[in-house]
Coordinates of C-alpha atoms and ligand atoms in Angstrom, one line a residue:
X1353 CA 0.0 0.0 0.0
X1354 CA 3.2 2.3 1.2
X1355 CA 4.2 1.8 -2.8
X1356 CA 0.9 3.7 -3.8
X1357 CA 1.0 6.4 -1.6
X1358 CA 4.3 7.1 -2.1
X1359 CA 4.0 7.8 -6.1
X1360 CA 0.8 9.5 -5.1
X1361 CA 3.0 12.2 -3.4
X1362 CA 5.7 12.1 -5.7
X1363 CA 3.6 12.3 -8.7
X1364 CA 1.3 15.1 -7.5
X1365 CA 4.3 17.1 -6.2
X1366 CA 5.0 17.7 -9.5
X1367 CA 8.1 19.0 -9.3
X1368 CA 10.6 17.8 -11.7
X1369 CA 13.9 18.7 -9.4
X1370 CA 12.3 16.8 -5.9
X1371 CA 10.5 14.0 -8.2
X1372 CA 11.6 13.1 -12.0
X1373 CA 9.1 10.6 -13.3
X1374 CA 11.9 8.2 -14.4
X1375 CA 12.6 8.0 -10.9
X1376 CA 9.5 7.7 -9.6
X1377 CA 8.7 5.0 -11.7
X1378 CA 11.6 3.0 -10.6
X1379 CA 11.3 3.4 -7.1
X1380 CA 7.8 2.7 -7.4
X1381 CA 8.4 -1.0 -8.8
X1382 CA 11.2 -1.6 -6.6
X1383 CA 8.8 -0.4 -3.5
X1384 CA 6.0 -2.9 -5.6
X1385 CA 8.6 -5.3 -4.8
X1386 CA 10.0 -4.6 -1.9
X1387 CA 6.1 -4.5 -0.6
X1388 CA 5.0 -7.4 -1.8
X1389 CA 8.0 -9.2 0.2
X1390 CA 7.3 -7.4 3.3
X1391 CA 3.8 -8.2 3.5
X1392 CA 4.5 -12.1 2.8
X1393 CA 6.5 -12.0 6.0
X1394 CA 4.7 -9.6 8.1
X1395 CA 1.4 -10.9 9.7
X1396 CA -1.8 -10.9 10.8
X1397 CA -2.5 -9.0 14.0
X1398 CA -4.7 -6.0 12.8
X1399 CA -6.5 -8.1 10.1
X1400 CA -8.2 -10.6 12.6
X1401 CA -10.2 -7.8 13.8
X1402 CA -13.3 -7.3 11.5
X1403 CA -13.2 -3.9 9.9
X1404 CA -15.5 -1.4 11.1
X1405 CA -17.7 1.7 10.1
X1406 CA -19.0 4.9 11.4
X1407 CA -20.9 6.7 9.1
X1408 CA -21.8 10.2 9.9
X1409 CA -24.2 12.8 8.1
X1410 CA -24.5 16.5 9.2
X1411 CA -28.0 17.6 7.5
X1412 CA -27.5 20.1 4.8
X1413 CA -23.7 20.5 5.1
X1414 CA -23.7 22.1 1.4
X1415 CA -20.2 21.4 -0.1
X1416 CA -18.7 25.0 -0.7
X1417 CA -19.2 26.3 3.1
X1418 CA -15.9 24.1 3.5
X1419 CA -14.1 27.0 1.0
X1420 CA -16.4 29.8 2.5
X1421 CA -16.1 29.2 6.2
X1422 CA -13.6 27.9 8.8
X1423 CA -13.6 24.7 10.1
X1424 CA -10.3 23.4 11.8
X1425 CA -11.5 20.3 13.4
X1426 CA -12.9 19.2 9.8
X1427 CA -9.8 20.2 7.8
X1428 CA -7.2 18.2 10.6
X1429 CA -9.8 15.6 9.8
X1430 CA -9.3 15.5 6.2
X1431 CA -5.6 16.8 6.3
X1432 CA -5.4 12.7 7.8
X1433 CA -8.1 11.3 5.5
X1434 CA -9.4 12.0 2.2
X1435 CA -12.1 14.7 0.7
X1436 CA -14.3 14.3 -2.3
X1437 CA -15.3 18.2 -2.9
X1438 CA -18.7 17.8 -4.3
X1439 CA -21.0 14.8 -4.1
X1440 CA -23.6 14.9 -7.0
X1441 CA -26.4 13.4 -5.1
X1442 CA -30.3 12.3 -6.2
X1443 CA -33.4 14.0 -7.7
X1444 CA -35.0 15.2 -5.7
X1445 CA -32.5 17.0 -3.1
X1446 CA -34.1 15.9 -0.2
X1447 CA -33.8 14.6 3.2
X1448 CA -35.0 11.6 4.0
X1449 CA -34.4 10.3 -0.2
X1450 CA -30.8 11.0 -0.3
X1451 CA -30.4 9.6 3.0
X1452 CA -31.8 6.2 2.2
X1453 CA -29.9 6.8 -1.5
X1454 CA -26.4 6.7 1.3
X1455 CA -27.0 3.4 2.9
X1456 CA -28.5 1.6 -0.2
X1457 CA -26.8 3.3 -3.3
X1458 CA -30.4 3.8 -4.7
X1459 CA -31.9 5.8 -7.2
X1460 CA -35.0 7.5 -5.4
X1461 CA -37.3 5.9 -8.2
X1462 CA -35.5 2.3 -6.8
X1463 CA -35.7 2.2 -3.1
X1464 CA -39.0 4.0 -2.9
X1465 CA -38.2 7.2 -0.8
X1466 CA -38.9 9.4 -3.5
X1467 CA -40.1 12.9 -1.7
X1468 CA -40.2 13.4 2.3
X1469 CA -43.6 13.6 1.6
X1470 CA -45.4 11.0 -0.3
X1471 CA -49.2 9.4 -1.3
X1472 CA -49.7 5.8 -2.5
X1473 CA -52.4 5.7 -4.5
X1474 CA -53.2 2.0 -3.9
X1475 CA -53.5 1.9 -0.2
X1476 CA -53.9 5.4 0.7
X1477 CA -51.4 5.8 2.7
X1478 CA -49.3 8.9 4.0
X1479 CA -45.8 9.5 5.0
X1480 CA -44.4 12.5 6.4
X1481 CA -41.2 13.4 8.3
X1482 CA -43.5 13.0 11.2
X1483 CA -45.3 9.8 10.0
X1484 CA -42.6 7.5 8.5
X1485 CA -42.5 4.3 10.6
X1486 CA -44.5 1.8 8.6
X1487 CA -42.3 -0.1 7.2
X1488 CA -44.1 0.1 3.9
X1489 CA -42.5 2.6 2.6
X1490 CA -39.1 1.4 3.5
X1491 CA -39.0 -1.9 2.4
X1492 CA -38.4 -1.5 -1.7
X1493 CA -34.8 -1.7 -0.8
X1494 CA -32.2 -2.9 2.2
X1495 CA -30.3 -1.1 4.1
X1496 CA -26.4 -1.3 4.6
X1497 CA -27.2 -1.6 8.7
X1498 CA -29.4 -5.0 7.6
X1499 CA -27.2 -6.4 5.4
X1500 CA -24.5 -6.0 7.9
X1501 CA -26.3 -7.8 10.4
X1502 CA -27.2 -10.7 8.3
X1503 CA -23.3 -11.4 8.9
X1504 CA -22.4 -13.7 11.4
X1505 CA -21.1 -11.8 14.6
X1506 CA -21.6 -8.3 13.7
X1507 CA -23.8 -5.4 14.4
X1508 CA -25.4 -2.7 13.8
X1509 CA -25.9 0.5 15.8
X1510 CA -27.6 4.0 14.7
X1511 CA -28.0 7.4 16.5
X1512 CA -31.0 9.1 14.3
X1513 CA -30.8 8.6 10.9
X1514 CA -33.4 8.6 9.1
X1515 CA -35.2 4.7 8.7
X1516 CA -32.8 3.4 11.3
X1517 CA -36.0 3.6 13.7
X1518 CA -37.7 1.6 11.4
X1519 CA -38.0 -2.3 11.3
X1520 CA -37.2 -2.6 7.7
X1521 CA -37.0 -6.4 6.8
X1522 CA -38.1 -7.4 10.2
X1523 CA -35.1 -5.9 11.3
X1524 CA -33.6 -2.5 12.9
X1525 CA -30.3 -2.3 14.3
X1526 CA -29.3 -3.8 17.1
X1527 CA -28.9 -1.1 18.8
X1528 CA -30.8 2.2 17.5
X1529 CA -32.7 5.7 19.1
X1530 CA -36.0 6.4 18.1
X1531 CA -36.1 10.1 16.3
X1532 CA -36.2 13.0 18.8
X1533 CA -34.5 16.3 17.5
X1534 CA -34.5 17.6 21.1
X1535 CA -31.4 14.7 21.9
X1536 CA -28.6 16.7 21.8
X1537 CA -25.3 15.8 19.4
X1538 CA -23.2 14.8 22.6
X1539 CA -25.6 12.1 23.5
X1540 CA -26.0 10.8 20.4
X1541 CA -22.4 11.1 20.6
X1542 CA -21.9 9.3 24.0
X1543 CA -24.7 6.8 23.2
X1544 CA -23.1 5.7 19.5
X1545 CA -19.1 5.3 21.1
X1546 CA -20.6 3.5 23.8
X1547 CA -22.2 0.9 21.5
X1548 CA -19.0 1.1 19.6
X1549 CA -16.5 0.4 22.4
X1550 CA -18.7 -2.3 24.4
X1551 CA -20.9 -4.2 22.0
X1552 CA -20.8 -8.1 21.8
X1553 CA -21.1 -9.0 18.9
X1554 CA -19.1 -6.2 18.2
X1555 CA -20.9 -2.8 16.3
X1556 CA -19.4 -3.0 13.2
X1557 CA -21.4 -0.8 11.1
X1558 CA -22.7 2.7 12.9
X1559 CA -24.7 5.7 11.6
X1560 CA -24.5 8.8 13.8
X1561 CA -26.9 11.7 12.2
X1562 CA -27.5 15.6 13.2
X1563 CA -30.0 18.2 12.3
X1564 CA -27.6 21.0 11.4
X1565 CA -26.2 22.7 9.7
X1566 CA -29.7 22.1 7.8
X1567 CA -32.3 23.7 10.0
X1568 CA -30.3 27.1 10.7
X1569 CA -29.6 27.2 6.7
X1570 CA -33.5 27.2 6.3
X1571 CA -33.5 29.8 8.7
X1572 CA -31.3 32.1 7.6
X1573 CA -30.5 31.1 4.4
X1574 CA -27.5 30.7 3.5
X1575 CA -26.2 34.2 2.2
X1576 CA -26.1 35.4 5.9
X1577 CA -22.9 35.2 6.4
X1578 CA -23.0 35.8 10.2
X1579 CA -25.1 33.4 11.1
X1580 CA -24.1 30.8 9.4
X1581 CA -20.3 31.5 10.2
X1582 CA -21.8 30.9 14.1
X1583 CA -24.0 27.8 13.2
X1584 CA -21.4 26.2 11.4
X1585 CA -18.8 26.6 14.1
X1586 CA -20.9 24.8 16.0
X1587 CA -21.1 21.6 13.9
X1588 CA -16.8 22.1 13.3
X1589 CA -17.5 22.2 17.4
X1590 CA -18.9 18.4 17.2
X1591 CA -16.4 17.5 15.1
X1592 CA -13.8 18.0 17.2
X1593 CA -15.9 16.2 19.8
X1594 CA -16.0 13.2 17.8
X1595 CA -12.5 12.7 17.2
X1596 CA -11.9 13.7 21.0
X1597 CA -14.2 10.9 21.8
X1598 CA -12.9 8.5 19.1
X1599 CA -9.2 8.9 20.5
X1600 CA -10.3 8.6 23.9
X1601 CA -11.4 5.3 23.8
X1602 CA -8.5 4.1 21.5
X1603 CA -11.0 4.0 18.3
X1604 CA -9.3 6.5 16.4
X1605 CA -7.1 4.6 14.6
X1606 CA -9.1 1.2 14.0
X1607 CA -12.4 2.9 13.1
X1608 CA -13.1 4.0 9.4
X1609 CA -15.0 7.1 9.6
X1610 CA -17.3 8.9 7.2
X1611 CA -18.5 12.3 7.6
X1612 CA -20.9 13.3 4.9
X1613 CA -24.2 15.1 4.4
X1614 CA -27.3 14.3 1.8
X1615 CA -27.9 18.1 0.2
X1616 CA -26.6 22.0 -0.3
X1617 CA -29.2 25.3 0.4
X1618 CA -30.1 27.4 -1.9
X1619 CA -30.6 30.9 -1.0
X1620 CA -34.6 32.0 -1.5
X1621 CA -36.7 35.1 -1.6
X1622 CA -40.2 37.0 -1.0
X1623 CA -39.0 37.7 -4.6
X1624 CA -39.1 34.6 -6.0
X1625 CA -42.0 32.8 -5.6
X1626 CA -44.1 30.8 -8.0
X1627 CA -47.6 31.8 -6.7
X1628 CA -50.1 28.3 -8.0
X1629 CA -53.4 29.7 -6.8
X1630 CA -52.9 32.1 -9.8
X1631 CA -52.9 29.2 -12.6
X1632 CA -55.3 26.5 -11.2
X1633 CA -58.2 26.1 -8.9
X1634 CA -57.1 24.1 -5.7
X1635 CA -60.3 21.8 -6.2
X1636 CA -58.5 20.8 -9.3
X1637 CA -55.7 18.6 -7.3
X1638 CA -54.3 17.5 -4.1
X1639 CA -51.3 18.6 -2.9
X1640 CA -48.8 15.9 -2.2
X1641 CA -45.5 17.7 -1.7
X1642 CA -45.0 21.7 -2.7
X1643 CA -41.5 23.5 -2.6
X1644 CA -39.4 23.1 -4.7
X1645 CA -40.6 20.4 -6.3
X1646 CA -44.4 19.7 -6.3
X1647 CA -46.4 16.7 -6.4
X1648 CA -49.6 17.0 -8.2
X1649 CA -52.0 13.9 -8.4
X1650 CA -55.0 15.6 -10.7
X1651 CA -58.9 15.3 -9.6
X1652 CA -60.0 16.2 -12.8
X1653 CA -58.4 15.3 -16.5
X1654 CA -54.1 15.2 -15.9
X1655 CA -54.0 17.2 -19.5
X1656 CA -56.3 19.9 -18.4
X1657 CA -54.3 19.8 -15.0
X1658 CA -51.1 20.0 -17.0
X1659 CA -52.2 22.9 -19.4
X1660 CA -53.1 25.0 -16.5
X1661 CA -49.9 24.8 -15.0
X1662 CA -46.8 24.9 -18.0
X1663 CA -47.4 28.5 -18.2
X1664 CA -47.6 29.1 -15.0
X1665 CA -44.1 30.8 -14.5
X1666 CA -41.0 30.9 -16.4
X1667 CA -38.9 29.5 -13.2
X1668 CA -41.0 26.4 -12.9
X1669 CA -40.4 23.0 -15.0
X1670 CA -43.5 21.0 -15.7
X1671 CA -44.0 17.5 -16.6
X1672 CA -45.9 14.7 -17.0
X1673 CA -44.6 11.6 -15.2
X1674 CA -43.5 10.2 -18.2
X1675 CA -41.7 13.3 -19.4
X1676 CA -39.3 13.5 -16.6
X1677 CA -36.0 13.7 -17.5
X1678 CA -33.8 10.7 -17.6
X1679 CA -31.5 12.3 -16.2
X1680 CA -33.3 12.5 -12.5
X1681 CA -33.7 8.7 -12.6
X1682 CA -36.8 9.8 -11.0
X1683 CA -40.3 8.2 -12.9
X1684 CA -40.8 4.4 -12.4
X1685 CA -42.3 4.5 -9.0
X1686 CA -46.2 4.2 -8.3
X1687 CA -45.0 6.9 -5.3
X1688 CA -44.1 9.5 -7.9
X1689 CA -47.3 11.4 -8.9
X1690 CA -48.7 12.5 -12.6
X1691 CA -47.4 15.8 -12.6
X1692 CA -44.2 17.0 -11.0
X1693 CA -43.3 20.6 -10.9
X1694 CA -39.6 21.8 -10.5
X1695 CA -38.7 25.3 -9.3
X1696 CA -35.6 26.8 -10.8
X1697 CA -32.8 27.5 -8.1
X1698 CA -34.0 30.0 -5.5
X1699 CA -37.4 30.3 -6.6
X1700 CA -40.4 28.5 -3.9
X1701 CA -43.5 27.2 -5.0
X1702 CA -46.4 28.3 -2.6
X1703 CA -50.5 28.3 -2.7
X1704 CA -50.6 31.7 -2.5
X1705 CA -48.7 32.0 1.0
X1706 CA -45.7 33.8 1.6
X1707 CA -41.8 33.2 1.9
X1708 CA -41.5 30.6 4.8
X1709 CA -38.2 29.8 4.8
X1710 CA -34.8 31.5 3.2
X1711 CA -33.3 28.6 2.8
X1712 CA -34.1 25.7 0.6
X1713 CA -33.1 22.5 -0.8
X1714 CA -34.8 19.7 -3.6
X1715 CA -33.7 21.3 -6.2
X1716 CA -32.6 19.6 -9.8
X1717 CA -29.4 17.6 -8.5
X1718 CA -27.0 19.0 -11.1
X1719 CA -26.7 21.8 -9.1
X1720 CA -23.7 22.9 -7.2
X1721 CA -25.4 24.5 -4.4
X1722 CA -27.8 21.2 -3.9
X1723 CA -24.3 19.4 -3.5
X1724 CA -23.1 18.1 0.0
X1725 CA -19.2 16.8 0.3
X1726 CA -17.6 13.7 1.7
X1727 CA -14.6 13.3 3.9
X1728 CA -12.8 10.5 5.1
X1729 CA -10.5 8.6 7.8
X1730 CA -9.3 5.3 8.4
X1731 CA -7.1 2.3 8.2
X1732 CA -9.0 2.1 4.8
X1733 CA -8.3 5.3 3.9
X1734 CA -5.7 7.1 1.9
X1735 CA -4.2 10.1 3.9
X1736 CA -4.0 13.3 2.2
X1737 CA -5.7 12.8 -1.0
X1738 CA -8.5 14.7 -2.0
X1739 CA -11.1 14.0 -5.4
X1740 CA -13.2 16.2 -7.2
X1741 CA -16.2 14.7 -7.0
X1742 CA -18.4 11.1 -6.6
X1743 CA -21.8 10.7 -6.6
X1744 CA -23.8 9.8 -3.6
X1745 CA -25.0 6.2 -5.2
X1746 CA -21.3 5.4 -5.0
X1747 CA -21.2 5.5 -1.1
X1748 CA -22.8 2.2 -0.8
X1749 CA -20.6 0.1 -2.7
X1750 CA -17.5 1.5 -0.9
X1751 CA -19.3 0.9 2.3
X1752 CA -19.7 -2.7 1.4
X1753 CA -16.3 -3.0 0.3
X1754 CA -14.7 -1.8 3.2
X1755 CA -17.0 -3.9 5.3
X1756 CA -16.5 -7.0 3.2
X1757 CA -20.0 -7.3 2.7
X1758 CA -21.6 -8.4 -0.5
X1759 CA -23.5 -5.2 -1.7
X1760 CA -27.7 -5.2 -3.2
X1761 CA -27.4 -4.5 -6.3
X1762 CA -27.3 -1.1 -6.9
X1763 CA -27.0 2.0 -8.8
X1764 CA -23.2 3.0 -7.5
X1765 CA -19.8 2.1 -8.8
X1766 CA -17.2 0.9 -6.6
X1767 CA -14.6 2.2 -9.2
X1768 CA -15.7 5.8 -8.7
X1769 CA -13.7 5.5 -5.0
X1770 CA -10.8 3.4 -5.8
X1771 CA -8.3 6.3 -5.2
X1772 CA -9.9 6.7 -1.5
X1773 CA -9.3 3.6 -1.0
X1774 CA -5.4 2.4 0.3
X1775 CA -6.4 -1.5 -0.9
X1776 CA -7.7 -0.8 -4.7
X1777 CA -5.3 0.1 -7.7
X1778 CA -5.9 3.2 -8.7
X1779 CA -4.5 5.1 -11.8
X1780 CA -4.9 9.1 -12.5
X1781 CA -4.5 10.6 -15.6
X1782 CA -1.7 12.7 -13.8
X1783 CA -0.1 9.3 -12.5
X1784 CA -0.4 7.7 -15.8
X1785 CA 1.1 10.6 -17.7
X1786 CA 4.1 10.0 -15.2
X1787 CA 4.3 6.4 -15.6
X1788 CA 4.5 6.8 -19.5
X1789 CA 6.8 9.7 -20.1
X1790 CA 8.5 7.8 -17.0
X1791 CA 9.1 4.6 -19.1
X1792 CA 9.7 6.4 -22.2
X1793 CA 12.8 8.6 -20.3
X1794 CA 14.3 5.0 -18.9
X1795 CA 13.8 4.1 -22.5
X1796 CA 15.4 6.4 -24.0
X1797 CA 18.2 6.6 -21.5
X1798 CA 18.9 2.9 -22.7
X1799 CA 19.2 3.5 -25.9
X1800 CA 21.5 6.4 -25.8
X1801 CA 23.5 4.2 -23.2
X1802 CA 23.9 1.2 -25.8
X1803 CA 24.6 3.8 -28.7
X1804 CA 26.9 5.4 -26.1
X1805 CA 28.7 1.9 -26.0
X1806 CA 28.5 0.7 -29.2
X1807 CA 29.9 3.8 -30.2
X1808 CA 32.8 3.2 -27.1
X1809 CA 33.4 -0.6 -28.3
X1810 CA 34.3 0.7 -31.7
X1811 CA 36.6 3.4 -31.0
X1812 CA 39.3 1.6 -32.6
X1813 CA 37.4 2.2 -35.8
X1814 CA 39.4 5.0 -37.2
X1815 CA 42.8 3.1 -37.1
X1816 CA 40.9 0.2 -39.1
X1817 CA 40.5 3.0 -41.8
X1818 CA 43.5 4.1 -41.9
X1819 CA 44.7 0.8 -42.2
X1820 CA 42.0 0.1 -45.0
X1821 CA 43.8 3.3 -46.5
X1822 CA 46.7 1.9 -46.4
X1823 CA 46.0 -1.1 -48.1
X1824 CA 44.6 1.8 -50.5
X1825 CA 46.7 1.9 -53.8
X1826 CA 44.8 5.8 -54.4
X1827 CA 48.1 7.6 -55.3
X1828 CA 46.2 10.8 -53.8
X1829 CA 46.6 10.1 -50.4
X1830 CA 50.3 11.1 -49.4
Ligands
NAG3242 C1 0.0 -14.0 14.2 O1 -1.0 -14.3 15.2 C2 -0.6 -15.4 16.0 C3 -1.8 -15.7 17.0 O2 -2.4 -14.5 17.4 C4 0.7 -15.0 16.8 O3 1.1 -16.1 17.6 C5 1.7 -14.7 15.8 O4 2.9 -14.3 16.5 C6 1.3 -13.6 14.8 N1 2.3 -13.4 13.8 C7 2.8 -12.2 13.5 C8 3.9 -12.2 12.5 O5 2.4 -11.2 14.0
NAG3243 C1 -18.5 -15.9 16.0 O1 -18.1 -15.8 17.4 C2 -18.0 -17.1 18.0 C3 -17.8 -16.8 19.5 O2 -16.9 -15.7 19.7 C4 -16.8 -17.8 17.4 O3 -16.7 -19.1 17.9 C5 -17.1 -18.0 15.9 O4 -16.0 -18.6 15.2 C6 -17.4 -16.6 15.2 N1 -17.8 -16.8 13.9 C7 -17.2 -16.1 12.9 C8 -17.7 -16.3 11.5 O5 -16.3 -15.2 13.1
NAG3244 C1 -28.1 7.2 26.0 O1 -27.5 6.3 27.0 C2 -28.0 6.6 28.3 C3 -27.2 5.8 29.3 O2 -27.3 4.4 28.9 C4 -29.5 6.4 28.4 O3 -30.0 6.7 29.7 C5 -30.2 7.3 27.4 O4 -31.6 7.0 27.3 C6 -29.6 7.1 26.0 N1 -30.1 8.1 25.1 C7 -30.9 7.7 24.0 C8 -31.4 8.9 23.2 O5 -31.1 6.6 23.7
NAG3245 C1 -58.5 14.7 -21.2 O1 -58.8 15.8 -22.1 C2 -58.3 15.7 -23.4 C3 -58.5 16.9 -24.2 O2 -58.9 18.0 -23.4 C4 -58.9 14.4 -24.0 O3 -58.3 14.2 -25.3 C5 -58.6 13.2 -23.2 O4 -59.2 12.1 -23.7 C6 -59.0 13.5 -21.8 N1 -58.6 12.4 -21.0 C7 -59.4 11.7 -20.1 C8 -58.7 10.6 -19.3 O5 -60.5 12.0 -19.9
NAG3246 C1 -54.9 34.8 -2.2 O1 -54.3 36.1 -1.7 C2 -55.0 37.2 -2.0 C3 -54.3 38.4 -1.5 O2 -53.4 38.0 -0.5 C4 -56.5 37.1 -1.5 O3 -57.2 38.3 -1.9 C5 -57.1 35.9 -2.1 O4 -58.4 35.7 -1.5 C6 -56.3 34.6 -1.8 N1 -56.9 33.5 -2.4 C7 -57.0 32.3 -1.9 C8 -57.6 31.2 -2.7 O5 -56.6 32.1 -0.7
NAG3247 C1 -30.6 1.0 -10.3 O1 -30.4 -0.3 -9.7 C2 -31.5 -1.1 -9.6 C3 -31.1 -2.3 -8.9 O2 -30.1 -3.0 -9.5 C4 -32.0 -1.4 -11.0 O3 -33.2 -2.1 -11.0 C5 -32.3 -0.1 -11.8 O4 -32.6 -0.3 -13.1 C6 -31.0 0.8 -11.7 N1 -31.3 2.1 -12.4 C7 -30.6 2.6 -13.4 C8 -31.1 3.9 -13.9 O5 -29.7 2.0 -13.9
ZN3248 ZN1 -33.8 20.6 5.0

């Protein structure tokens, strides 16, 4: 793994006088070597132990507020780890779907959380942030904490997030809160290391979730720079708490951690809203979800429905179910309604109400705003390296990996993290440059050395002219 690492460095340094790629390349198979011998003789201790997994989300953490704002615990965090900068996460930007899109590596439209909001036409059911225990609505896909558990000897243990209160498959974790918001981080905290440290059979997968910086940025939105400098303190605050704790009780350097989040904020207005009461009679419809992306199931004709509302504003996007984008991997589910409506970024969609919140989030998922980060720390976790971007299907499968579990199928590709990872191969295009202007320097350095001889080995060359001029009978040579 040391091999790796080390041309990592090298290459990224980029410095031709500290690191020429020729060299690199050399030391790197001789390290390859050298590695492979050392690990052949070294043993076994720390693999007997079963890897383990504390996954961590902080609401809302939107991906640039880690350029925009300070946060010292976080960057000592990832200054030992790794950082993916933006995560491209699911359609629709929400909560509880991009949570459940985390631990199963789902598209919404495949594990069946599709809005935090949602009507099933079929058995009339609802499901709310405040009404989301039947199982019902979980059970189109299985989470990572299940799977885990299906392993002999392991557990699973969550502090809040979101389904982990929930017997999905007959089964919640082992060890698990029910959802209050008023239990405060360092409980959940307390309550999640505790499991960790003390469990038999050991925790071996743990989820540990918090409420900001996602309620203060619908608050305030986040533009106000004060407040948000003074929320987000706060959450670099429990950060430093974590690691405290992890070190503490000796888990710092066994434990992978992940510290992630499911969505951005976008920054609304009383300026920007898309008023529907204007475009269509609220006896046309019910209401399933609003802002910023509504759910429409039609009580009259879905056409008439639909013509009522395309007009309606040039901020809003509306389509028929089957004229969703592709893109949103967001149609084939009976949850998804007829029409879907999708504000623009900022804008809020209301029944003739006003601003509620100046802060929001939903929003189309190509967005950079809507994005959330990841960072990283771990024995299986390169330190120092950093990565544009992943998406946030792609969690799952390197959760599984690192867990040695086999993974649901799935909508994420392990390949996407290989470079996070210190056990996979993994090839840049700033490596790979190295490697092949590498091999063509050692190349070329052999062949001048062989012309360099050849040209050595017959240095007695121009005494076997002279004596071929000798033998020479041309009467104009002396
Ligand atoms: C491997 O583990 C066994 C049993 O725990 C121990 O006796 C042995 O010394 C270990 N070998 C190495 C190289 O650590
Ligand atoms: C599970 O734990 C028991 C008791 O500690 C042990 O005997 C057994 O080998 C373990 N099974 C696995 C698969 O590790
Ligand atoms: C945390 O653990 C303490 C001590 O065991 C317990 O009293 C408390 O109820 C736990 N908190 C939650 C939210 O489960
Ligand atoms: C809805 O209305 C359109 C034209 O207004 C009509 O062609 C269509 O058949 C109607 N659909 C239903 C299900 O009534
Ligand atoms: C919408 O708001 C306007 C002005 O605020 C009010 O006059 C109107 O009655 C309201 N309409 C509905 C359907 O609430
Ligand atoms: C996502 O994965 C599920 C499960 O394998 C699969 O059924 C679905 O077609 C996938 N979606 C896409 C867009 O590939
Ligand atoms: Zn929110």
């Amino acid at each position: 793994m040391q091999q790796h690492n080390y041309l990592r460095l090298c290459v990224l340094s980029r410095s031709p006088d500290h690191c020429p790629c020729c060299i690199s390349t050399m030391t790197f198979f001789a390290l390859l070597m050298f590695s492979g011998l050392m690990t052949g003789c070294t043993g076994n201790s720390s693999y007997s132990l079963p890897p383990r997994l504390l996954l961590v989300s902080f609401d809302g953490f939107r991906a640039d507020y880690l350029q925009n704002y300070e946060f010292p615990h976080l960057q000592n965090f990832i200054k030992e780890g790794v950082l993916v900068e933006h995560v491209k996460n699911v359609f629709i930007t929400k909560t509880f779907p991009n949570h459940y899109s985390i631990v199963t590596g789902l598209y919404e439209e495949s594990h069946g959380i599709i809005a935090n909001s949602m009507y099933d036409s079929v058995t009339k059911k609802h499901f709310s942030d405040f009404n989301d225990k039947d199982p019902f609505w979980w059970n189109e896909a299985i989470p990572i904490w299940v799977t885990n558990q299906l392993q002999e000897n392991r557990s699973s243990a969550a502090a809040m997030w979101p389904g982990t209160d929930v017997a999905i498959y007959n089964a919640t974790p082992s060890y698990f809160m029910n959802y209050s918001p008023s239990v405060t981080f360092k409980e959940r905290l307390n309550n999640i290391t505790t499991w960790l440290s003390t469990s038999s059979p050991p925790v071996t997968f743990a989820t540990l979730y918090w409420e900001e910086p996602d309620a203060s940025g619908h608050k305030y939105g986040p533009e106000d720079k004060e407040s948000m400098r003074r929320v987000l303190k706060e959450v670099d605050d429990h950060i430093g708490d974590l690691v405290q704790k992890l070190k503490m009780l000796g888990l710092w350097e066994s434990l992978n951690v992940i510290i992630t989040s499911d969505h951005g904020m976008a920054q609304c207005s009383e300026s920007r809203l898309i008023n529907l009461d204007l475009c269509i009679s609220r006896s046309d419809y019910s209401l399933i979800d609003l802002t910023p992306v509504a759910a429409i199931l039609p009580k009259i004709n879905i056409t008439e429905v639909y013509d009522k509302l395309k007009n309606c504003s040039p901020h809003l996007n509306v389509y028929l179910k089957e004229d969703i984008p592709n893109r949103f991997h967001y149609q084939h589910n009976d949850r998804i309604q007829p029409i879907i409506l999708v504000a623009d970024e900022g804008w809020t969609i209301v029944q003739n109400k006003s601003l509620s919140k100046l802060g929001d989030h939903g929003y189309d998922n190509s967005l950079p705003a809507m994005h959330p980060f990841l960072a990283a720390h771990g024995p299986a976790f390169h330190r120092g390296y950093k990565q544009s971007t992943m998406n946030i299907v792609d969690i799952y499968p390197m959760m599984c990996h690192i867990l040695g579990l086999k993974p649901q199928p799935n909508n994420g590709t392990l390949g996407h993290t290989k470079c996070l990872l210190v056990d996979q191969w993994c090839i840049h295009l700033p490596e790979a440059i190295g490697i092949v202007i590498g091999a063509l320097l050692v190349l070329t350095t052999l062949t001048c050395l062989i012309i360099f001889m050849q040209n050595r080995l017959s240095a007695p060359r121009p005494f076997s002219r002279l004596q071929l001029q000798d033998d020479d009978d041309d009467p104009l040579i002396e």
